[in-house]
Every structure is written in C-alpha cells, then in structure tokens.
Amino acid sequence: MAAGDVARHRAEMPSETAAILDRRSLARDHRRLAAMLRLGQRVLDVGCGTGAITRGIVEAVGPGGRVLGVDANRELIDAARRAHGAVAGLELDVQDAYALPYRERFDVVSAARLLQWLAEPARALAAMARATRPGGRVVVLDYNHEQLRFEPSPPARARDFLAAFLDWRAEAGMDNAIADHLVELVERAGLRDVVVTPQHETLRRGEPDFTARAGIWADVAATRGRQMVADGFVDEGARAAAEAQLRAWSRDGETMTMYLLAVDGARAA
Ligand SMILES: C[S@@+](CC[C@H](N)C(=O)[O-])C[C@H]1O[C@@H](n2cnc3c(N)ncnc32)[C@H](O)[C@@H]1O
C-alpha cells in the first residue's frame, strides 16, 4: 500500500470513537474559530465527524448564515445527520478533504483535528484555501502529540502503548508534531496575515467531566489500539493492559495537558 493509502486506512475512525467527538463543543474545543465567527457567515467545517462542533458553528452564524460540514466517513456523516440534520442552515455531506469541490465559496473554512490524520496535509490545505472566498479565512486546529503530558505519569504499559501509537501514525506518514508545523503549511497554501493561538487543553481532576475526557487515551487504546494490533504494532495483551492502565489513570490521575495550536490565515482579497 502507498503511504497515502496507509494513512487513509489508519485515519478511518472506528465507530466507537464517535463518542469522543460527541463530547466536543465549539465554545470549549475550537475557541479560536468561536472568536472568529460573525452573524451571517458561510462556513465550511472539514472533517466534521459527528457534527458536535459544526452544530455550534450554525448557532454562532445565526439564521442568516450557512454551514456545511463534510467528512470522508459516511457513517459519521449519517450519525451527524441523525443528531443535527434538522437544524436550519446546516448541510452535511460526504467529501474528501483532498478533493473539495468548492471554489471561493466560504467566508471561513475550518479543519479541527483533521490534518494530524493526513499524510499530505499541504494538499488538503490547498483545497481548503481554494474553497475560501478572497479575503476569507482558513483556520486549522491540531495537536503536537509529542508534547502530551500526564501528571503523574501513567505506568509503563500505558507509556509504551502511547509511544507505539505515535510510531504507528508516523509509519503512515502522519506528523505527530503537526501543531508546530501549521504556520509553515498555512503560509505554503498562500494564506496571509497568519495568527497563531495556543489552545492547549488541561484537564484537572475534580472538574465535572474529568474522567470521561481524560479517558480519551483509554478510548484510543480500546479503538485505535485494535487497528494497531491488526497492523502488528502491539500485541493484544499489551493493548489490553495499556487500556486498563489508562482507564485507571482517568480515575486517579491529576492533570493531563494536550498541546494544541490554532493557526489561521486570510486568502488574498
Ligand atoms: C479527530 S476527528 C475530528 C472531528 C472534529 N473536527 C473534532 O474536532 O472533534 C477527524 C475527522 O477527520 C475525518 N477525516 C479523516 N480523513 C479525512 C479526509 N481525507 N477527508 C475528510 N475527512 C477526513 C475523520 O473521519 C474524522 O471524522
């Protein structure tokens, strides 16, 4: 399989991971976009998943605005339609980020946590820039997984699994540190007036949904972990042990920080 096809295969969201996406909201999980939106705008949300953030975008642009959420995964678009399909001003469609068929159509084009899953993020950004009207803005939000921090550190099996997860992604051509390469990517797409906004997420024990949100890595072990077993990156015993340790950490751990940057730039007017 070519590197791009491996990445495409590995990026496919196992359906159990939809719950992770459903917990997200525009206000909490894409704050830079929330600050950019204005009433009446036309917005494209690329890699919208189950549409939880997309729903917030519709509310932010109001009845005069229009929002299109697209994702390559038909099952996720079906789930998004079931949850939000009746919302006025919202459309949901299956589209590939590399082949967006839109030209100069949107005031704002966003991709949150998408580029990390692509072997050719520059190609997707070029398609996003083409979809943006002159003077409109593209905003991308993503992780540097190499900067993930737990306090206290989880036990060895969990740490080994997380290292294997990064190796599994890197082998497919995905950039584990893509947050720190977004400025270069956005500039290469010809966008100007670039703004960088740190969006690190720190979860602290005692917060109401700490266990559910900090359980993201146990969820990754439960879902992506099975893909990693199938791909020979970890054996099932190690995967299951890591899942149990990460789940225990989500109950007993203190703080977890995920490193995220939002980077946005304007298409020349
Ligand atoms: C981690 S999820 C992020 C979902 C949502 N934007 C959020 O921030 O919660 C990544 C999404 O990108 C989608 N995706 C992966 N490769 C894609 C591609 N080539 N074109 C469009 N969507 C893609 C996946 O199906 C998944 O829904």
mmCIF file of C-alpha atoms and ligand atoms in Angstrom:
data_model
loop_
_atom_site.group_PDB
_atom_site.id
_atom_site.type_symbol
_atom_site.label_atom_id
_atom_site.label_comp_id
_atom_site.label_asym_id
_atom_site.label_seq_id
_atom_site.Cartn_x
_atom_site.Cartn_y
_atom_site.Cartn_z
ATOM 1 C CA MET A 1 0.000 0.000 0.000
ATOM 2 C CA ALA A 2 1.304 3.522 -0.784
ATOM 3 C CA ALA A 3 1.951 5.763 2.263
ATOM 4 C CA GLY A 4 -1.095 7.910 1.494
ATOM 5 C CA ASP A 5 -3.346 4.841 1.359
ATOM 6 C CA VAL A 6 -1.940 3.536 4.661
ATOM 7 C CA ALA A 7 -2.731 6.897 6.251
ATOM 8 C CA ARG A 8 -6.210 6.920 4.749
ATOM 9 C CA HIS A 9 -6.864 3.454 6.121
ATOM 10 C CA ARG A 10 -5.479 4.295 9.582
ATOM 11 C CA ALA A 11 -7.370 7.617 9.713
ATOM 12 C CA GLU A 12 -10.703 5.854 9.394
ATOM 13 C CA MET A 13 -12.466 6.461 12.680
ATOM 14 C CA PRO A 14 -13.618 3.231 14.330
ATOM 15 C CA SER A 15 -17.329 3.813 15.052
ATOM 16 C CA GLU A 16 -16.767 3.532 18.835
ATOM 17 C CA THR A 17 -14.662 6.700 18.713
ATOM 18 C CA ALA A 18 -17.750 8.730 17.760
ATOM 19 C CA ALA A 19 -18.433 9.217 21.497
ATOM 20 C CA ILE A 20 -15.156 11.166 21.813
ATOM 21 C CA LEU A 21 -16.336 13.530 19.073
ATOM 22 C CA ASP A 22 -19.837 13.894 20.546
ATOM 23 C CA ARG A 23 -18.388 15.306 23.778
ATOM 24 C CA ARG A 24 -16.869 18.278 21.955
ATOM 25 C CA SER A 25 -18.333 21.757 21.524
ATOM 26 C CA LEU A 26 -17.394 24.896 19.586
ATOM 27 C CA ALA A 27 -17.069 27.004 22.739
ATOM 28 C CA ARG A 28 -14.716 24.636 24.522
ATOM 29 C CA ASP A 29 -12.963 22.698 21.770
ATOM 30 C CA HIS A 30 -12.480 25.198 18.929
ATOM 31 C CA ARG A 31 -12.182 28.524 20.738
ATOM 32 C CA ARG A 32 -10.269 30.378 18.025
ATOM 33 C CA LEU A 33 -12.995 29.605 15.485
ATOM 34 C CA ALA A 34 -15.662 30.642 18.012
ATOM 35 C CA ALA A 35 -13.910 34.021 18.332
ATOM 36 C CA MET A 36 -13.690 34.472 14.535
ATOM 37 C CA LEU A 37 -17.327 33.773 13.652
ATOM 38 C CA ARG A 38 -19.822 36.523 12.790
ATOM 39 C CA LEU A 39 -23.547 36.502 12.099
ATOM 40 C CA GLY A 40 -24.457 35.696 8.514
ATOM 41 C CA GLN A 41 -21.199 33.956 7.538
ATOM 42 C CA ARG A 42 -20.883 30.940 5.258
ATOM 43 C CA VAL A 43 -18.653 28.370 6.938
ATOM 44 C CA LEU A 44 -17.170 25.056 5.799
ATOM 45 C CA ASP A 45 -16.170 22.560 8.521
ATOM 46 C CA VAL A 46 -13.851 19.935 7.015
ATOM 47 C CA GLY A 47 -13.545 16.622 8.884
ATOM 48 C CA CYS A 48 -16.644 17.469 10.918
ATOM 49 C CA GLY A 49 -17.088 13.952 12.332
ATOM 50 C CA THR A 50 -20.423 13.626 14.136
ATOM 51 C CA GLY A 51 -21.047 17.370 13.848
ATOM 52 C CA ALA A 52 -20.894 18.401 17.520
ATOM 53 C CA ILE A 53 -18.668 21.418 16.799
ATOM 54 C CA THR A 54 -20.451 22.077 13.486
ATOM 55 C CA ARG A 55 -23.736 22.455 15.369
ATOM 56 C CA GLY A 56 -22.152 25.208 17.473
ATOM 57 C CA ILE A 57 -20.983 26.960 14.295
ATOM 58 C CA VAL A 58 -24.584 27.105 12.993
ATOM 59 C CA GLU A 59 -25.709 28.726 16.226
ATOM 60 C CA ALA A 60 -22.849 31.254 16.047
ATOM 61 C CA VAL A 61 -23.602 32.421 12.482
ATOM 62 C CA GLY A 62 -27.332 32.676 13.195
ATOM 63 C CA PRO A 63 -30.309 32.299 10.887
ATOM 64 C CA GLY A 64 -28.695 34.368 8.105
ATOM 65 C CA GLY A 65 -25.616 32.133 7.990
ATOM 66 C CA ARG A 66 -24.959 28.846 6.217
ATOM 67 C CA VAL A 67 -22.791 25.966 7.403
ATOM 68 C CA LEU A 68 -21.590 22.916 5.529
ATOM 69 C CA GLY A 69 -19.963 20.078 7.453
ATOM 70 C CA VAL A 70 -18.084 17.471 5.407
ATOM 71 C CA ASP A 71 -16.299 14.280 6.344
ATOM 72 C CA ALA A 72 -14.858 11.371 4.388
ATOM 73 C CA ASN A 73 -16.539 8.851 6.682
ATOM 74 C CA ARG A 74 -20.116 8.125 5.600
ATOM 75 C CA GLU A 75 -21.050 6.529 8.932
ATOM 76 C CA LEU A 76 -20.037 9.679 10.804
ATOM 77 C CA ILE A 77 -21.981 11.881 8.375
ATOM 78 C CA ASP A 78 -25.014 9.608 8.873
ATOM 79 C CA ALA A 79 -24.623 9.995 12.653
ATOM 80 C CA ALA A 80 -24.248 13.777 12.243
ATOM 81 C CA ARG A 81 -27.423 13.868 10.144
ATOM 82 C CA ARG A 82 -29.338 11.873 12.753
ATOM 83 C CA ALA A 83 -28.207 14.227 15.519
ATOM 84 C CA HIS A 84 -28.285 17.599 13.739
ATOM 85 C CA GLY A 85 -29.813 17.077 10.283
ATOM 86 C CA ALA A 86 -32.957 19.054 11.092
ATOM 87 C CA VAL A 87 -31.061 22.194 12.131
ATOM 88 C CA ALA A 88 -31.853 25.118 9.793
ATOM 89 C CA GLY A 89 -28.844 26.474 7.920
ATOM 90 C CA LEU A 90 -26.821 23.258 8.276
ATOM 91 C CA GLU A 91 -25.886 20.859 5.493
ATOM 92 C CA LEU A 92 -23.816 17.695 5.924
ATOM 93 C CA ASP A 93 -22.074 15.827 3.142
ATOM 94 C CA VAL A 94 -19.521 13.118 2.425
ATOM 95 C CA GLN A 95 -16.422 14.745 0.887
ATOM 96 C CA ASP A 96 -12.706 14.069 0.864
ATOM 97 C CA ALA A 97 -10.560 16.904 2.245
ATOM 98 C CA TYR A 98 -8.122 16.392 -0.643
ATOM 99 C CA ALA A 99 -10.801 16.890 -3.282
ATOM 100 C CA LEU A 100 -13.174 19.575 -2.002
ATOM 101 C CA PRO A 101 -15.265 20.636 -4.994
ATOM 102 C CA TYR A 102 -15.812 24.258 -3.802
ATOM 103 C CA ARG A 103 -14.339 27.434 -5.271
ATOM 104 C CA GLU A 104 -14.219 30.786 -3.440
ATOM 105 C CA ARG A 105 -17.451 29.987 -1.667
ATOM 106 C CA PHE A 106 -16.943 30.323 2.117
ATOM 107 C CA ASP A 107 -16.105 33.182 4.475
ATOM 108 C CA VAL A 108 -14.413 30.770 6.872
ATOM 109 C CA VAL A 109 -13.055 27.275 6.218
ATOM 110 C CA SER A 110 -12.089 25.266 9.286
ATOM 111 C CA ALA A 111 -10.476 21.906 9.972
ATOM 112 C CA ALA A 112 -10.177 20.824 13.604
ATOM 113 C CA ARG A 113 -8.038 17.777 14.482
ATOM 114 C CA LEU A 114 -8.107 16.637 10.853
ATOM 115 C CA LEU A 115 -4.673 17.410 9.406
ATOM 116 C CA GLN A 116 -2.996 15.186 12.035
ATOM 117 C CA TRP A 117 -4.568 12.206 10.236
ATOM 118 C CA LEU A 118 -3.376 13.110 6.732
ATOM 119 C CA ALA A 119 -0.139 12.061 5.043
ATOM 120 C CA GLU A 120 -0.403 15.103 2.755
ATOM 121 C CA PRO A 121 -1.787 17.950 4.862
ATOM 122 C CA ALA A 122 -0.496 20.567 2.380
ATOM 123 C CA ARG A 123 -2.721 19.121 -0.345
ATOM 124 C CA ALA A 124 -5.804 19.357 1.902
ATOM 125 C CA LEU A 125 -4.914 22.924 2.905
ATOM 126 C CA ALA A 126 -4.634 23.915 -0.748
ATOM 127 C CA ALA A 127 -8.158 22.556 -1.327
ATOM 128 C CA MET A 128 -9.392 24.443 1.742
ATOM 129 C CA ALA A 129 -7.794 27.676 0.517
ATOM 130 C CA ARG A 130 -9.498 27.258 -2.882
ATOM 131 C CA ALA A 131 -12.849 26.895 -1.131
ATOM 132 C CA THR A 132 -12.356 30.223 0.684
ATOM 133 C CA ARG A 133 -13.576 33.495 -0.836
ATOM 134 C CA PRO A 134 -10.953 36.219 -1.413
ATOM 135 C CA GLY A 135 -10.483 37.928 1.946
ATOM 136 C CA GLY A 136 -11.984 34.972 3.816
ATOM 137 C CA ARG A 137 -10.027 32.966 6.388
ATOM 138 C CA VAL A 138 -8.853 29.391 6.801
ATOM 139 C CA VAL A 139 -8.387 28.109 10.373
ATOM 140 C CA VAL A 140 -6.756 24.836 11.342
ATOM 141 C CA LEU A 141 -6.514 23.412 14.833
ATOM 142 C CA ASP A 142 -4.284 20.487 15.699
ATOM 143 C CA TYR A 143 -2.092 18.638 18.174
ATOM 144 C CA ASN A 144 1.535 18.132 18.876
ATOM 145 C CA HIS A 145 1.173 14.651 20.347
ATOM 146 C CA GLU A 146 4.851 14.625 21.312
ATOM 147 C CA GLN A 147 4.023 17.267 23.927
ATOM 148 C CA LEU A 148 1.290 15.260 25.661
ATOM 149 C CA ARG A 149 1.841 15.486 29.439
ATOM 150 C CA PHE A 150 0.358 13.471 32.311
ATOM 151 C CA GLU A 151 0.837 14.259 35.986
ATOM 152 C CA PRO A 152 1.594 11.802 37.474
ATOM 153 C CA SER A 153 2.993 9.783 34.586
ATOM 154 C CA PRO A 154 0.924 6.656 33.807
ATOM 155 C CA PRO A 155 2.517 3.206 34.300
ATOM 156 C CA ALA A 156 4.906 1.569 31.828
ATOM 157 C CA ARG A 157 2.434 -0.416 29.686
ATOM 158 C CA ALA A 158 0.420 2.746 29.094
ATOM 159 C CA ARG A 159 3.560 4.743 28.214
ATOM 160 C CA ASP A 160 4.748 2.010 25.842
ATOM 161 C CA PHE A 161 1.353 1.970 24.139
ATOM 162 C CA LEU A 162 1.356 5.748 23.662
ATOM 163 C CA ALA A 163 4.854 5.554 22.131
ATOM 164 C CA ALA A 164 3.676 2.751 19.808
ATOM 165 C CA PHE A 165 0.638 4.856 18.841
ATOM 166 C CA LEU A 166 2.963 7.635 17.660
ATOM 167 C CA ASP A 167 5.135 5.121 15.758
ATOM 168 C CA TRP A 168 2.013 3.656 14.113
ATOM 169 C CA ARG A 169 0.937 7.111 12.989
ATOM 170 C CA ALA A 170 4.433 8.148 11.833
ATOM 171 C CA GLU A 171 4.816 4.994 9.749
ATOM 172 C CA ALA A 172 1.718 6.060 7.802
ATOM 173 C CA GLY A 173 3.305 9.464 7.089
ATOM 174 C CA MET A 174 1.292 11.376 9.707
ATOM 175 C CA ASP A 175 3.046 14.226 11.519
ATOM 176 C CA ASN A 176 2.807 13.729 15.291
ATOM 177 C CA ALA A 177 4.019 17.297 15.858
ATOM 178 C CA ILE A 178 1.822 18.909 13.213
ATOM 179 C CA ALA A 179 0.631 21.724 15.513
ATOM 180 C CA ASP A 180 4.130 23.171 15.316
ATOM 181 C CA HIS A 181 4.201 22.918 11.524
ATOM 182 C CA LEU A 182 0.837 24.560 10.856
ATOM 183 C CA VAL A 183 2.261 28.052 10.300
ATOM 184 C CA GLU A 184 4.542 26.776 7.550
ATOM 185 C CA LEU A 185 1.681 24.793 5.995
ATOM 186 C CA VAL A 186 -0.707 27.749 6.094
ATOM 187 C CA GLU A 187 1.907 30.051 4.541
ATOM 188 C CA ARG A 188 2.680 27.491 1.841
ATOM 189 C CA ALA A 189 -1.042 27.473 0.980
ATOM 190 C CA GLY A 190 -0.632 31.176 0.103
ATOM 191 C CA LEU A 191 -2.527 32.476 3.129
ATOM 192 C CA ARG A 192 -1.525 35.799 4.722
ATOM 193 C CA ASP A 193 -1.920 37.700 7.929
ATOM 194 C CA VAL A 194 -1.300 34.483 9.893
ATOM 195 C CA VAL A 195 -2.440 34.323 13.520
ATOM 196 C CA VAL A 196 -1.311 31.619 15.990
ATOM 197 C CA THR A 197 -3.455 30.936 19.052
ATOM 198 C CA PRO A 198 -2.355 28.397 21.692
ATOM 199 C CA GLN A 199 -5.328 26.185 22.557
ATOM 200 C CA HIS A 200 -3.736 23.694 24.950
ATOM 201 C CA GLU A 201 -6.263 21.635 26.872
ATOM 202 C CA THR A 202 -5.508 20.955 30.517
ATOM 203 C CA LEU A 203 -7.849 18.585 32.305
ATOM 204 C CA ARG A 204 -7.730 18.636 36.102
ATOM 205 C CA ARG A 205 -9.085 16.081 38.497
ATOM 206 C CA GLY A 206 -12.137 17.495 40.263
ATOM 207 C CA GLU A 207 -13.562 19.010 37.066
ATOM 208 C CA PRO A 208 -17.046 17.581 36.474
ATOM 209 C CA ASP A 209 -16.230 15.506 33.385
ATOM 210 C CA PHE A 210 -12.562 14.816 34.132
ATOM 211 C CA THR A 211 -12.829 11.009 33.969
ATOM 212 C CA ALA A 212 -14.780 10.991 30.702
ATOM 213 C CA ARG A 213 -12.464 13.478 28.990
ATOM 214 C CA ALA A 214 -9.206 12.146 30.429
ATOM 215 C CA GLY A 215 -10.387 8.718 29.295
ATOM 216 C CA ILE A 216 -9.616 9.735 25.703
ATOM 217 C CA TRP A 217 -6.354 7.726 25.748
ATOM 218 C CA ALA A 218 -8.063 4.646 27.184
ATOM 219 C CA ASP A 219 -10.633 5.097 24.393
ATOM 220 C CA VAL A 220 -7.789 5.332 21.883
ATOM 221 C CA ALA A 221 -6.353 2.060 23.274
ATOM 222 C CA ALA A 222 -9.814 0.459 23.024
ATOM 223 C CA THR A 223 -10.376 1.554 19.428
ATOM 224 C CA ARG A 224 -7.248 2.619 17.529
ATOM 225 C CA GLY A 225 -5.410 0.050 19.653
ATOM 226 C CA ARG A 226 -7.238 -2.735 17.816
ATOM 227 C CA GLN A 227 -6.102 -1.298 14.482
ATOM 228 C CA MET A 228 -2.555 -1.242 15.890
ATOM 229 C CA VAL A 229 -2.859 -4.914 16.882
ATOM 230 C CA ALA A 230 -4.061 -5.746 13.364
ATOM 231 C CA ASP A 231 -1.095 -3.802 11.944
ATOM 232 C CA GLY A 232 1.377 -5.645 14.209
ATOM 233 C CA PHE A 233 2.404 -2.605 16.304
ATOM 234 C CA VAL A 234 1.352 -4.038 19.641
ATOM 235 C CA ASP A 235 0.023 -7.406 20.776
ATOM 236 C CA GLU A 236 -3.441 -7.799 22.217
ATOM 237 C CA GLY A 237 -2.165 -8.452 25.770
ATOM 238 C CA ALA A 238 -0.134 -5.239 25.770
ATOM 239 C CA ARG A 239 -3.022 -3.286 24.258
ATOM 240 C CA ALA A 240 -5.494 -4.529 26.873
ATOM 241 C CA ALA A 241 -3.036 -3.832 29.726
ATOM 242 C CA ALA A 242 -2.465 -0.316 28.427
ATOM 243 C CA GLU A 243 -6.207 0.287 28.134
ATOM 244 C CA ALA A 244 -6.709 -0.794 31.762
ATOM 245 C CA GLN A 245 -3.835 1.407 32.988
ATOM 246 C CA LEU A 246 -5.054 4.416 31.012
ATOM 247 C CA ARG A 247 -8.613 3.898 32.284
ATOM 248 C CA ALA A 248 -7.325 3.743 35.865
ATOM 249 C CA TRP A 249 -5.319 6.925 35.215
ATOM 250 C CA SER A 250 -8.507 8.687 34.062
ATOM 251 C CA ARG A 251 -9.962 7.979 37.522
ATOM 252 C CA ASP A 252 -6.890 8.625 39.670
ATOM 253 C CA GLY A 253 -4.648 10.968 37.672
ATOM 254 C CA GLU A 254 -4.228 14.653 38.484
ATOM 255 C CA THR A 255 -3.685 16.649 35.287
ATOM 256 C CA MET A 256 -3.361 15.912 31.618
ATOM 257 C CA THR A 257 -2.326 18.528 29.057
ATOM 258 C CA MET A 258 -2.807 18.129 25.336
ATOM 259 C CA TYR A 259 -0.805 20.595 23.230
ATOM 260 C CA LEU A 260 -2.919 22.248 20.539
ATOM 261 C CA LEU A 261 -2.452 25.295 18.345
ATOM 262 C CA ALA A 262 -4.970 27.065 16.153
ATOM 263 C CA VAL A 263 -3.474 28.792 13.124
ATOM 264 C CA ASP A 264 -5.468 30.944 10.737
ATOM 265 C CA GLY A 265 -4.705 32.995 7.684
ATOM 266 C CA ALA A 266 -6.500 35.031 5.031
ATOM 267 C CA ARG A 267 -6.869 34.356 1.348
ATOM 268 C CA ALA A 268 -5.664 37.349 -0.631
ATOM 269 C CA ALA A 269 -8.520 39.757 -1.380
HETATM 270 C C1 LIG B 1 -10.293 13.503 15.155
HETATM 271 S S1 LIG B 1 -11.701 13.666 14.133
HETATM 272 C C2 LIG B 1 -12.110 15.381 14.405
HETATM 273 C C3 LIG B 1 -13.588 15.679 14.331
HETATM 274 C C4 LIG B 1 -13.959 17.117 14.690
HETATM 275 N N1 LIG B 1 -13.455 18.063 13.702
HETATM 276 C C5 LIG B 1 -13.468 17.477 16.071
HETATM 277 O O1 LIG B 1 -12.585 18.345 16.200
HETATM 278 O O2 LIG B 1 -13.975 16.888 17.034
HETATM 279 C C6 LIG B 1 -11.008 13.656 12.492
HETATM 280 C C7 LIG B 1 -12.068 13.566 11.422
HETATM 281 O O3 LIG B 1 -11.458 13.698 10.148
HETATM 282 C C8 LIG B 1 -12.103 12.808 9.258
HETATM 283 N N2 LIG B 1 -11.204 12.564 8.119
HETATM 284 C C9 LIG B 1 -10.076 11.808 8.070
HETATM 285 N N3 LIG B 1 -9.532 11.836 6.841
HETATM 286 C C10 LIG B 1 -10.345 12.631 6.073
HETATM 287 C C11 LIG B 1 -10.311 13.072 4.725
HETATM 288 N N4 LIG B 1 -9.342 12.699 3.886
HETATM 289 N N5 LIG B 1 -11.293 13.895 4.299
HETATM 290 C C12 LIG B 1 -12.278 14.316 5.129
HETATM 291 N N6 LIG B 1 -12.367 13.917 6.419
HETATM 292 C C13 LIG B 1 -11.406 13.093 6.891
HETATM 293 C C14 LIG B 1 -12.391 11.589 10.098
HETATM 294 O O4 LIG B 1 -13.398 10.777 9.507
HETATM 295 C C15 LIG B 1 -12.813 12.239 11.409
HETATM 296 O O5 LIG B 1 -14.177 12.479 11.465
#
